[in-house]
């Protein structure tokens, strides 16, 4: 059985702390693990879709990677942080 990843764990913590009725319902119906895995998988898919689009919009190109790898890495880290904030709002804290 595949372990629950980062986003699934975050969802688990959120449900336990802030959505106790849903948390209890998922536990009682034995659907918690499936729910957390689905959230984690959706978040990873969404991140994989968002990053290339965001990189293109921000002007991150192969030329930039060659010319200035540190700037490129910094930009990609910032974009990932922005994408994760969107994921938290859409999937984890919803």
JSON list of C-alpha atoms in Angstrom, two decimals:
[
{"chain": "A", "resi": 1, "resn": "UNK", "atom": "CA", "xyz": [0.00, 0.00, 0.00]},
{"chain": "A", "resi": 2, "resn": "UNK", "atom": "CA", "xyz": [1.40, 3.37, -1.04]},
{"chain": "A", "resi": 3, "resn": "UNK", "atom": "CA", "xyz": [2.00, 5.81, 1.84]},
{"chain": "A", "resi": 4, "resn": "UNK", "atom": "CA", "xyz": [0.20, 9.13, 1.95]},
{"chain": "A", "resi": 5, "resn": "UNK", "atom": "CA", "xyz": [2.36, 12.00, 0.71]},
{"chain": "A", "resi": 6, "resn": "UNK", "atom": "CA", "xyz": [2.89, 15.57, 1.80]},
{"chain": "A", "resi": 7, "resn": "UNK", "atom": "CA", "xyz": [-0.45, 16.97, 0.66]},
{"chain": "A", "resi": 8, "resn": "UNK", "atom": "CA", "xyz": [-2.41, 14.03, 2.04]},
{"chain": "A", "resi": 9, "resn": "UNK", "atom": "CA", "xyz": [-0.74, 14.51, 5.41]},
{"chain": "A", "resi": 10, "resn": "UNK", "atom": "CA", "xyz": [-1.55, 18.21, 5.36]},
{"chain": "A", "resi": 11, "resn": "UNK", "atom": "CA", "xyz": [-5.18, 17.40, 4.53]},
{"chain": "A", "resi": 12, "resn": "UNK", "atom": "CA", "xyz": [-5.27, 14.88, 7.38]},
{"chain": "A", "resi": 13, "resn": "UNK", "atom": "CA", "xyz": [-4.03, 17.48, 9.87]},
{"chain": "A", "resi": 14, "resn": "UNK", "atom": "CA", "xyz": [-6.51, 20.07, 8.56]},
{"chain": "A", "resi": 15, "resn": "UNK", "atom": "CA", "xyz": [-9.48, 17.71, 8.80]},
{"chain": "A", "resi": 16, "resn": "UNK", "atom": "CA", "xyz": [-8.53, 16.57, 12.29]},
{"chain": "A", "resi": 17, "resn": "UNK", "atom": "CA", "xyz": [-8.10, 20.14, 13.58]},
{"chain": "A", "resi": 18, "resn": "UNK", "atom": "CA", "xyz": [-10.79, 22.07, 11.69]},
{"chain": "A", "resi": 19, "resn": "UNK", "atom": "CA", "xyz": [-13.37, 19.71, 10.18]},
{"chain": "A", "resi": 20, "resn": "UNK", "atom": "CA", "xyz": [-14.01, 17.19, 12.95]},
{"chain": "A", "resi": 21, "resn": "UNK", "atom": "CA", "xyz": [-17.42, 16.09, 11.64]},
{"chain": "A", "resi": 22, "resn": "UNK", "atom": "CA", "xyz": [-16.01, 15.21, 8.22]},
{"chain": "A", "resi": 23, "resn": "UNK", "atom": "CA", "xyz": [-12.96, 13.63, 9.91]},
{"chain": "A", "resi": 24, "resn": "UNK", "atom": "CA", "xyz": [-15.19, 11.36, 12.01]},
{"chain": "A", "resi": 25, "resn": "UNK", "atom": "CA", "xyz": [-17.41, 10.52, 9.05]},
{"chain": "A", "resi": 26, "resn": "UNK", "atom": "CA", "xyz": [-14.41, 9.47, 6.94]},
{"chain": "A", "resi": 27, "resn": "UNK", "atom": "CA", "xyz": [-13.05, 7.35, 9.77]},
{"chain": "A", "resi": 28, "resn": "UNK", "atom": "CA", "xyz": [-16.37, 5.67, 10.50]},
{"chain": "A", "resi": 29, "resn": "UNK", "atom": "CA", "xyz": [-16.95, 4.84, 6.84]},
{"chain": "A", "resi": 30, "resn": "UNK", "atom": "CA", "xyz": [-13.34, 3.68, 6.46]},
{"chain": "A", "resi": 31, "resn": "UNK", "atom": "CA", "xyz": [-12.76, 6.17, 3.65]},
{"chain": "A", "resi": 32, "resn": "UNK", "atom": "CA", "xyz": [-10.13, 8.38, 5.29]},
{"chain": "A", "resi": 33, "resn": "UNK", "atom": "CA", "xyz": [-7.08, 6.73, 3.72]},
{"chain": "A", "resi": 34, "resn": "UNK", "atom": "CA", "xyz": [-8.67, 6.70, 0.26]},
{"chain": "A", "resi": 35, "resn": "UNK", "atom": "CA", "xyz": [-9.67, 10.36, 0.63]},
{"chain": "A", "resi": 36, "resn": "UNK", "atom": "CA", "xyz": [-6.18, 11.41, 1.71]},
{"chain": "A", "resi": 37, "resn": "UNK", "atom": "CA", "xyz": [-4.55, 9.48, -1.10]},
{"chain": "A", "resi": 38, "resn": "UNK", "atom": "CA", "xyz": [-6.91, 11.07, -3.67]},
{"chain": "A", "resi": 39, "resn": "UNK", "atom": "CA", "xyz": [-6.15, 14.56, -2.36]},
{"chain": "A", "resi": 40, "resn": "UNK", "atom": "CA", "xyz": [-2.41, 13.86, -2.50]},
{"chain": "A", "resi": 41, "resn": "UNK", "atom": "CA", "xyz": [-2.60, 12.49, -6.05]},
{"chain": "A", "resi": 42, "resn": "UNK", "atom": "CA", "xyz": [-4.78, 15.38, -7.26]},
{"chain": "A", "resi": 43, "resn": "UNK", "atom": "CA", "xyz": [-2.38, 17.89, -5.73]},
{"chain": "A", "resi": 44, "resn": "UNK", "atom": "CA", "xyz": [0.63, 16.30, -7.44]},
{"chain": "A", "resi": 45, "resn": "UNK", "atom": "CA", "xyz": [-1.17, 16.18, -10.80]},
{"chain": "A", "resi": 46, "resn": "UNK", "atom": "CA", "xyz": [-2.28, 19.78, -10.45]},
{"chain": "A", "resi": 47, "resn": "UNK", "atom": "CA", "xyz": [1.24, 20.88, -9.50]},
{"chain": "A", "resi": 48, "resn": "UNK", "atom": "CA", "xyz": [2.66, 19.05, -12.54]},
{"chain": "A", "resi": 49, "resn": "UNK", "atom": "CA", "xyz": [0.15, 20.89, -14.74]},
{"chain": "A", "resi": 50, "resn": "UNK", "atom": "CA", "xyz": [0.63, 24.30, -13.16]},
{"chain": "A", "resi": 51, "resn": "UNK", "atom": "CA", "xyz": [4.42, 24.53, -13.04]},
{"chain": "A", "resi": 52, "resn": "UNK", "atom": "CA", "xyz": [5.14, 24.57, -16.80]},
{"chain": "A", "resi": 53, "resn": "UNK", "atom": "CA", "xyz": [2.38, 27.13, -17.37]},
{"chain": "A", "resi": 54, "resn": "UNK", "atom": "CA", "xyz": [3.59, 29.35, -14.56]},
{"chain": "A", "resi": 55, "resn": "UNK", "atom": "CA", "xyz": [7.22, 29.04, -15.68]},
{"chain": "A", "resi": 56, "resn": "UNK", "atom": "CA", "xyz": [6.28, 30.09, -19.20]},
{"chain": "A", "resi": 57, "resn": "UNK", "atom": "CA", "xyz": [4.30, 33.07, -17.93]},
{"chain": "A", "resi": 58, "resn": "UNK", "atom": "CA", "xyz": [7.22, 34.11, -15.70]},
{"chain": "A", "resi": 59, "resn": "UNK", "atom": "CA", "xyz": [9.67, 33.92, -18.59]},
{"chain": "A", "resi": 60, "resn": "UNK", "atom": "CA", "xyz": [11.68, 30.94, -17.38]},
{"chain": "A", "resi": 61, "resn": "UNK", "atom": "CA", "xyz": [13.30, 29.55, -20.52]},
{"chain": "A", "resi": 62, "resn": "UNK", "atom": "CA", "xyz": [16.02, 27.09, -21.42]},
{"chain": "A", "resi": 63, "resn": "UNK", "atom": "CA", "xyz": [18.16, 30.11, -22.34]},
{"chain": "A", "resi": 64, "resn": "UNK", "atom": "CA", "xyz": [17.72, 31.52, -18.83]},
{"chain": "A", "resi": 65, "resn": "UNK", "atom": "CA", "xyz": [18.62, 28.13, -17.34]},
{"chain": "A", "resi": 66, "resn": "UNK", "atom": "CA", "xyz": [21.87, 28.11, -19.33]},
{"chain": "A", "resi": 67, "resn": "UNK", "atom": "CA", "xyz": [22.72, 31.76, -18.86]},
{"chain": "A", "resi": 68, "resn": "UNK", "atom": "CA", "xyz": [21.81, 32.20, -15.19]},
{"chain": "A", "resi": 69, "resn": "UNK", "atom": "CA", "xyz": [21.02, 28.94, -13.39]},
{"chain": "A", "resi": 70, "resn": "UNK", "atom": "CA", "xyz": [20.84, 30.53, -9.92]},
{"chain": "A", "resi": 71, "resn": "UNK", "atom": "CA", "xyz": [18.24, 33.07, -10.99]},
{"chain": "A", "resi": 72, "resn": "UNK", "atom": "CA", "xyz": [16.31, 30.35, -12.77]},
{"chain": "A", "resi": 73, "resn": "UNK", "atom": "CA", "xyz": [16.36, 28.12, -9.67]},
{"chain": "A", "resi": 74, "resn": "UNK", "atom": "CA", "xyz": [15.18, 31.01, -7.50]},
{"chain": "A", "resi": 75, "resn": "UNK", "atom": "CA", "xyz": [12.35, 31.80, -9.89]},
{"chain": "A", "resi": 76, "resn": "UNK", "atom": "CA", "xyz": [11.28, 28.14, -10.01]},
{"chain": "A", "resi": 77, "resn": "UNK", "atom": "CA", "xyz": [11.31, 27.94, -6.20]},
{"chain": "A", "resi": 78, "resn": "UNK", "atom": "CA", "xyz": [9.12, 31.04, -6.01]},
{"chain": "A", "resi": 79, "resn": "UNK", "atom": "CA", "xyz": [6.74, 29.61, -8.61]},
{"chain": "A", "resi": 80, "resn": "UNK", "atom": "CA", "xyz": [6.50, 26.33, -6.71]},
{"chain": "A", "resi": 81, "resn": "UNK", "atom": "CA", "xyz": [5.67, 28.22, -3.52]},
{"chain": "A", "resi": 82, "resn": "UNK", "atom": "CA", "xyz": [2.94, 30.13, -5.35]},
{"chain": "A", "resi": 83, "resn": "UNK", "atom": "CA", "xyz": [1.55, 26.95, -6.89]},
{"chain": "A", "resi": 84, "resn": "UNK", "atom": "CA", "xyz": [1.52, 25.21, -3.50]},
{"chain": "A", "resi": 85, "resn": "UNK", "atom": "CA", "xyz": [-0.40, 28.12, -1.98]},
{"chain": "A", "resi": 86, "resn": "UNK", "atom": "CA", "xyz": [-3.02, 27.66, -4.68]},
{"chain": "A", "resi": 87, "resn": "UNK", "atom": "CA", "xyz": [-3.13, 23.92, -4.01]},
{"chain": "A", "resi": 88, "resn": "UNK", "atom": "CA", "xyz": [-3.57, 24.48, -0.29]},
{"chain": "A", "resi": 89, "resn": "UNK", "atom": "CA", "xyz": [-6.57, 26.71, -0.94]},
{"chain": "A", "resi": 90, "resn": "UNK", "atom": "CA", "xyz": [-8.14, 24.51, -3.63]},
{"chain": "A", "resi": 91, "resn": "UNK", "atom": "CA", "xyz": [-7.54, 21.04, -2.22]},
{"chain": "A", "resi": 92, "resn": "UNK", "atom": "CA", "xyz": [-6.10, 20.84, 1.26]},
{"chain": "A", "resi": 93, "resn": "UNK", "atom": "CA", "xyz": [-7.97, 23.58, 3.16]},
{"chain": "A", "resi": 94, "resn": "UNK", "atom": "CA", "xyz": [-11.27, 23.17, 1.37]}
]
